Structure formats: C-alpha cells, structure tokens
Coordinates of N, CA and C in Angstrom, one line a residue:
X879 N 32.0 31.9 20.5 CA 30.7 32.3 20.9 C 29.6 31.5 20.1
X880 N 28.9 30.9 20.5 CA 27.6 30.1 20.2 C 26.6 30.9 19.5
X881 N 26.3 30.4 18.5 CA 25.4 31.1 18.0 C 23.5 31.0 18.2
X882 N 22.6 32.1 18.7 CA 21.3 31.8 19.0 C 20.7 31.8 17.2
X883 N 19.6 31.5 17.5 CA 18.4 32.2 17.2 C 17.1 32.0 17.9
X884 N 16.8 33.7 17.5 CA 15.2 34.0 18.8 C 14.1 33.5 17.9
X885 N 13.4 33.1 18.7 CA 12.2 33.2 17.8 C 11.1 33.9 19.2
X886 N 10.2 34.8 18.6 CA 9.4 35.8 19.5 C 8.0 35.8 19.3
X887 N 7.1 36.5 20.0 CA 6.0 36.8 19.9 C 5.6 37.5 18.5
X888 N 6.3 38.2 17.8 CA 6.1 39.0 16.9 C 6.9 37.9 15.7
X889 N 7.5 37.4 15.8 CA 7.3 36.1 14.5 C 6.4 35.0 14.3
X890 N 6.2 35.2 12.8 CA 5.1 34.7 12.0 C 4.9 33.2 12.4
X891 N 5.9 32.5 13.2 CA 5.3 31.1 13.6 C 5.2 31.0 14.9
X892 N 5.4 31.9 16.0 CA 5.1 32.5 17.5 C 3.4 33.0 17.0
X893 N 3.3 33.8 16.4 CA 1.9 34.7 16.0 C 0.9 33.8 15.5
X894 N 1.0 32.4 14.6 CA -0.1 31.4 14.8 C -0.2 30.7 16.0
X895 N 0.7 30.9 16.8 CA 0.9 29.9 18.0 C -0.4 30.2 18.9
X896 N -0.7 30.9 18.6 CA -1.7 32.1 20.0 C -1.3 32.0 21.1
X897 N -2.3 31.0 22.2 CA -1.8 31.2 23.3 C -0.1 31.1 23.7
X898 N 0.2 30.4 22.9 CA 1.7 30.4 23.0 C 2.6 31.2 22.4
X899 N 2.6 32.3 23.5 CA 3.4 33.6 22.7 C 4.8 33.6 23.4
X900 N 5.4 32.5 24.0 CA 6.7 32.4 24.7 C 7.7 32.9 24.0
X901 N 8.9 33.4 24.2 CA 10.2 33.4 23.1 C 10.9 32.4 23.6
X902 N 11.1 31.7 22.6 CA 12.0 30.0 22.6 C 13.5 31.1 21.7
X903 N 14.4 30.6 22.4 CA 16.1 30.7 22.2 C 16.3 29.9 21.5
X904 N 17.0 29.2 20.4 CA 16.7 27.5 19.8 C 18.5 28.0 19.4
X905 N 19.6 26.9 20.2 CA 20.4 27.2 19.9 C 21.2 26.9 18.3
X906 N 22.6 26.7 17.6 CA 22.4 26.3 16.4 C 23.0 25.3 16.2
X907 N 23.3 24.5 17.5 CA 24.1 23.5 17.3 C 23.9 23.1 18.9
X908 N 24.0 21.2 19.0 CA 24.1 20.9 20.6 C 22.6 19.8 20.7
X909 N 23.3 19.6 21.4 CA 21.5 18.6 22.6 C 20.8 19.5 22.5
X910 N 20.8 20.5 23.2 CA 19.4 21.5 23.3 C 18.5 21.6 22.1
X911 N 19.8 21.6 21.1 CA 18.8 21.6 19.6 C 18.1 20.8 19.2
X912 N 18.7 19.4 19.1 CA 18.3 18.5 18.7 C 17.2 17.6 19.3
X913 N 17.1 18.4 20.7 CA 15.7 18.1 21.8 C 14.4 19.0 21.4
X914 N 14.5 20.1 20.8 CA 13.5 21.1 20.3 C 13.5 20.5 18.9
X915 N 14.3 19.8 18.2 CA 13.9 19.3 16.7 C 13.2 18.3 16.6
X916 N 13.6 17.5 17.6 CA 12.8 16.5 17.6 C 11.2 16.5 18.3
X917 N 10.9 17.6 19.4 CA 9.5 17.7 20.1 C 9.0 18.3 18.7
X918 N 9.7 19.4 17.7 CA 8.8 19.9 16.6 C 8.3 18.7 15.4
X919 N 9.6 17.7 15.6 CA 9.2 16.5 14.4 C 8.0 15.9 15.2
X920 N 8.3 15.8 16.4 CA 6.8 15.2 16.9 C 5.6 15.6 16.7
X921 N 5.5 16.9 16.7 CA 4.5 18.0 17.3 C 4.0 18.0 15.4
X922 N 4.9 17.7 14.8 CA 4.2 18.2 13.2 C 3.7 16.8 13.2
X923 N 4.2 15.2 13.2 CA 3.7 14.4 12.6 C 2.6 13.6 13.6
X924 N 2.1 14.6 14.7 CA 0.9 14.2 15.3 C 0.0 15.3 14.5
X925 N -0.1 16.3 13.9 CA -0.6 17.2 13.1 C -1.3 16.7 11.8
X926 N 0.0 16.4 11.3 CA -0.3 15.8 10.0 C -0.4 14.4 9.4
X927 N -0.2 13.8 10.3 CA -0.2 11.7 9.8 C -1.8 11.9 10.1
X928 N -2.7 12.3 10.9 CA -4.2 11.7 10.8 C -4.7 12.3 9.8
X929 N -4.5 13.5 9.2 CA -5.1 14.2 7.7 C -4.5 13.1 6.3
X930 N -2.8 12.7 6.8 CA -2.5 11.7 5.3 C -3.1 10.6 5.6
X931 N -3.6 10.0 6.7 CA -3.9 8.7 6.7 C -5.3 8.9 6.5
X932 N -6.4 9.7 6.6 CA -7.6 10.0 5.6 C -7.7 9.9 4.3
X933 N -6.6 10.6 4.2 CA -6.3 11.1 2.4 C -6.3 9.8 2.2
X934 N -5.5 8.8 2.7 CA -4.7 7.4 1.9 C -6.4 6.9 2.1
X935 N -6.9 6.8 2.7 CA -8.3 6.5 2.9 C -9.0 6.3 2.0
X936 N -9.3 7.6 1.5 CA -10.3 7.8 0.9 C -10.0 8.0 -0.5
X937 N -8.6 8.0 -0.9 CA -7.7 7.1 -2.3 C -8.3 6.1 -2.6
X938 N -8.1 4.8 -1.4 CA -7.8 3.4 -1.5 C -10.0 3.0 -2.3
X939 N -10.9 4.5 -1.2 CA -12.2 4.0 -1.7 C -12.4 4.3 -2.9
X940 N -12.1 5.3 -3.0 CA -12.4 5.9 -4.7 C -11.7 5.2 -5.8
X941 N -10.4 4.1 -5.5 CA -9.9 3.0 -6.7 C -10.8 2.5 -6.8
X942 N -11.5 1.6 -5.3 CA -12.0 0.9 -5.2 C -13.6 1.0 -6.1
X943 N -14.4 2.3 -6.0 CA -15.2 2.4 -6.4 C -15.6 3.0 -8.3
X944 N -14.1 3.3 -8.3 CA -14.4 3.1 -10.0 C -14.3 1.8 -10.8
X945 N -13.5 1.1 -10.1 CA -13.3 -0.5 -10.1 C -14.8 -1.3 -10.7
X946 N -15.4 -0.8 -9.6 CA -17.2 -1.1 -9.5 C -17.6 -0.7 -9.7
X947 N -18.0 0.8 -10.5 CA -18.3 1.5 -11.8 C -18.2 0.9 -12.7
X948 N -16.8 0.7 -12.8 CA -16.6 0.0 -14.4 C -16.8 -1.4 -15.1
X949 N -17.4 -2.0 -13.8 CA -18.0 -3.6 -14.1 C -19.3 -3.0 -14.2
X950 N -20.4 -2.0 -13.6 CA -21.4 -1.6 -13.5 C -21.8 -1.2 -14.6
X951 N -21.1 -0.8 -15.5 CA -21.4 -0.4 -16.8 C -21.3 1.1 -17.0
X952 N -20.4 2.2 -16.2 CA -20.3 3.6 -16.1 C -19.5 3.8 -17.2
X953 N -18.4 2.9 -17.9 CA -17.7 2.8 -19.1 C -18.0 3.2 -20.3
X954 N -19.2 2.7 -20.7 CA -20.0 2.3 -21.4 C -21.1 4.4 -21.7
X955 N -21.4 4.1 -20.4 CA -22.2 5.8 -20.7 C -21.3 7.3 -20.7
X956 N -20.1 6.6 -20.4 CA -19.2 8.1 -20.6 C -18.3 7.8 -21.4
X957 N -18.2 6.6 -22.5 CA -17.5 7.1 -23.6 C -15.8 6.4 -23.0
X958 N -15.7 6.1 -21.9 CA -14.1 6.1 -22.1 C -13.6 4.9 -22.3
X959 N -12.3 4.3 -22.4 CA -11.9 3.2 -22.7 C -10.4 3.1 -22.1
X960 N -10.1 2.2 -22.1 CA -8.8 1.7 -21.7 C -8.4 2.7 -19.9
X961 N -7.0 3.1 -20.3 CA -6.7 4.0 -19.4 C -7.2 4.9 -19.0
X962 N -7.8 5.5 -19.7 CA -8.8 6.7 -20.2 C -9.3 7.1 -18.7
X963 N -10.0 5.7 -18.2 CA -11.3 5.3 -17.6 C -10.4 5.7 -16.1
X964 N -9.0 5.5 -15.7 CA -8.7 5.8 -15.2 C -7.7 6.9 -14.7
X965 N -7.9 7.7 -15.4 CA -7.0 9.1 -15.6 C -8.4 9.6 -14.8
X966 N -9.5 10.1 -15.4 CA -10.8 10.9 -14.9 C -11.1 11.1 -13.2

C-alpha cells in the first residue's frame, strides 16, 4: 500500500495559502511527486530569486560606496584603518 500524505485547510502551510484552501494528497514516492516538487521548487524560486537578487544589489552598492568613502577621506574622520574600515 502506498503511502499518502494530506496536507489540508487546517495545516499551517494550507492556512497562509488563503484563497487556496484545497487539500493536495502529495504521494511519497512516484511522478506525481516529483511533479508537485518541482511546481513547489518553481513556485519558491519565483518568490525568492527577486528579493536575493536585490540583496546582491544592494551588497555590490554599498562595497562600492565605502570604496569611495574611503578615497573621500571618511577613514580619516572615524578613526579606522586597515581592515577595520571594512568590517563596519
């Protein structure tokens, strides 16, 4: 016998879902699974690649901008030196 698991309206990842209060069967093994694992690998990395690729964003500006601080002479008024300058 095959083993399920339910997932329902009254489970904690059904219950953020809102309008989507379906009960999905998700079997434990098979195609069927591995077709629901893959729409949820999809479904998360349309979610979260535009939030990391901000982040990487706005990383790449703030190197950039202590970079140009530190020729600006911001070094100089807060004391720091070496790596220092780049820990902060």
């Amino acid at each position: 016998m095959e083993e399920k698991t339910t997932i329902g309206p009254s489970d904690s990842l059904a219950s953020e879902a809102g309008k989507n209060s379906e009960v999905v069967v998700v079997p434990a093994s098979g195609p069927e699974r591995e077709a629901i694992v893959k729409r949820l690998k999809l479904k998360l990395d349309l979610r979260l690649v535009p939030y990391l690729a901000l982040l990487y964003l706005f990383n790449a500006l703030d190197r950039g901008n202590i970079g140009n601080a530190r020729l600006a002479g911001l070094e100089a008024g807060t004391k720091l030196s070496g790596n220092d300058f780049y820990n902060a």
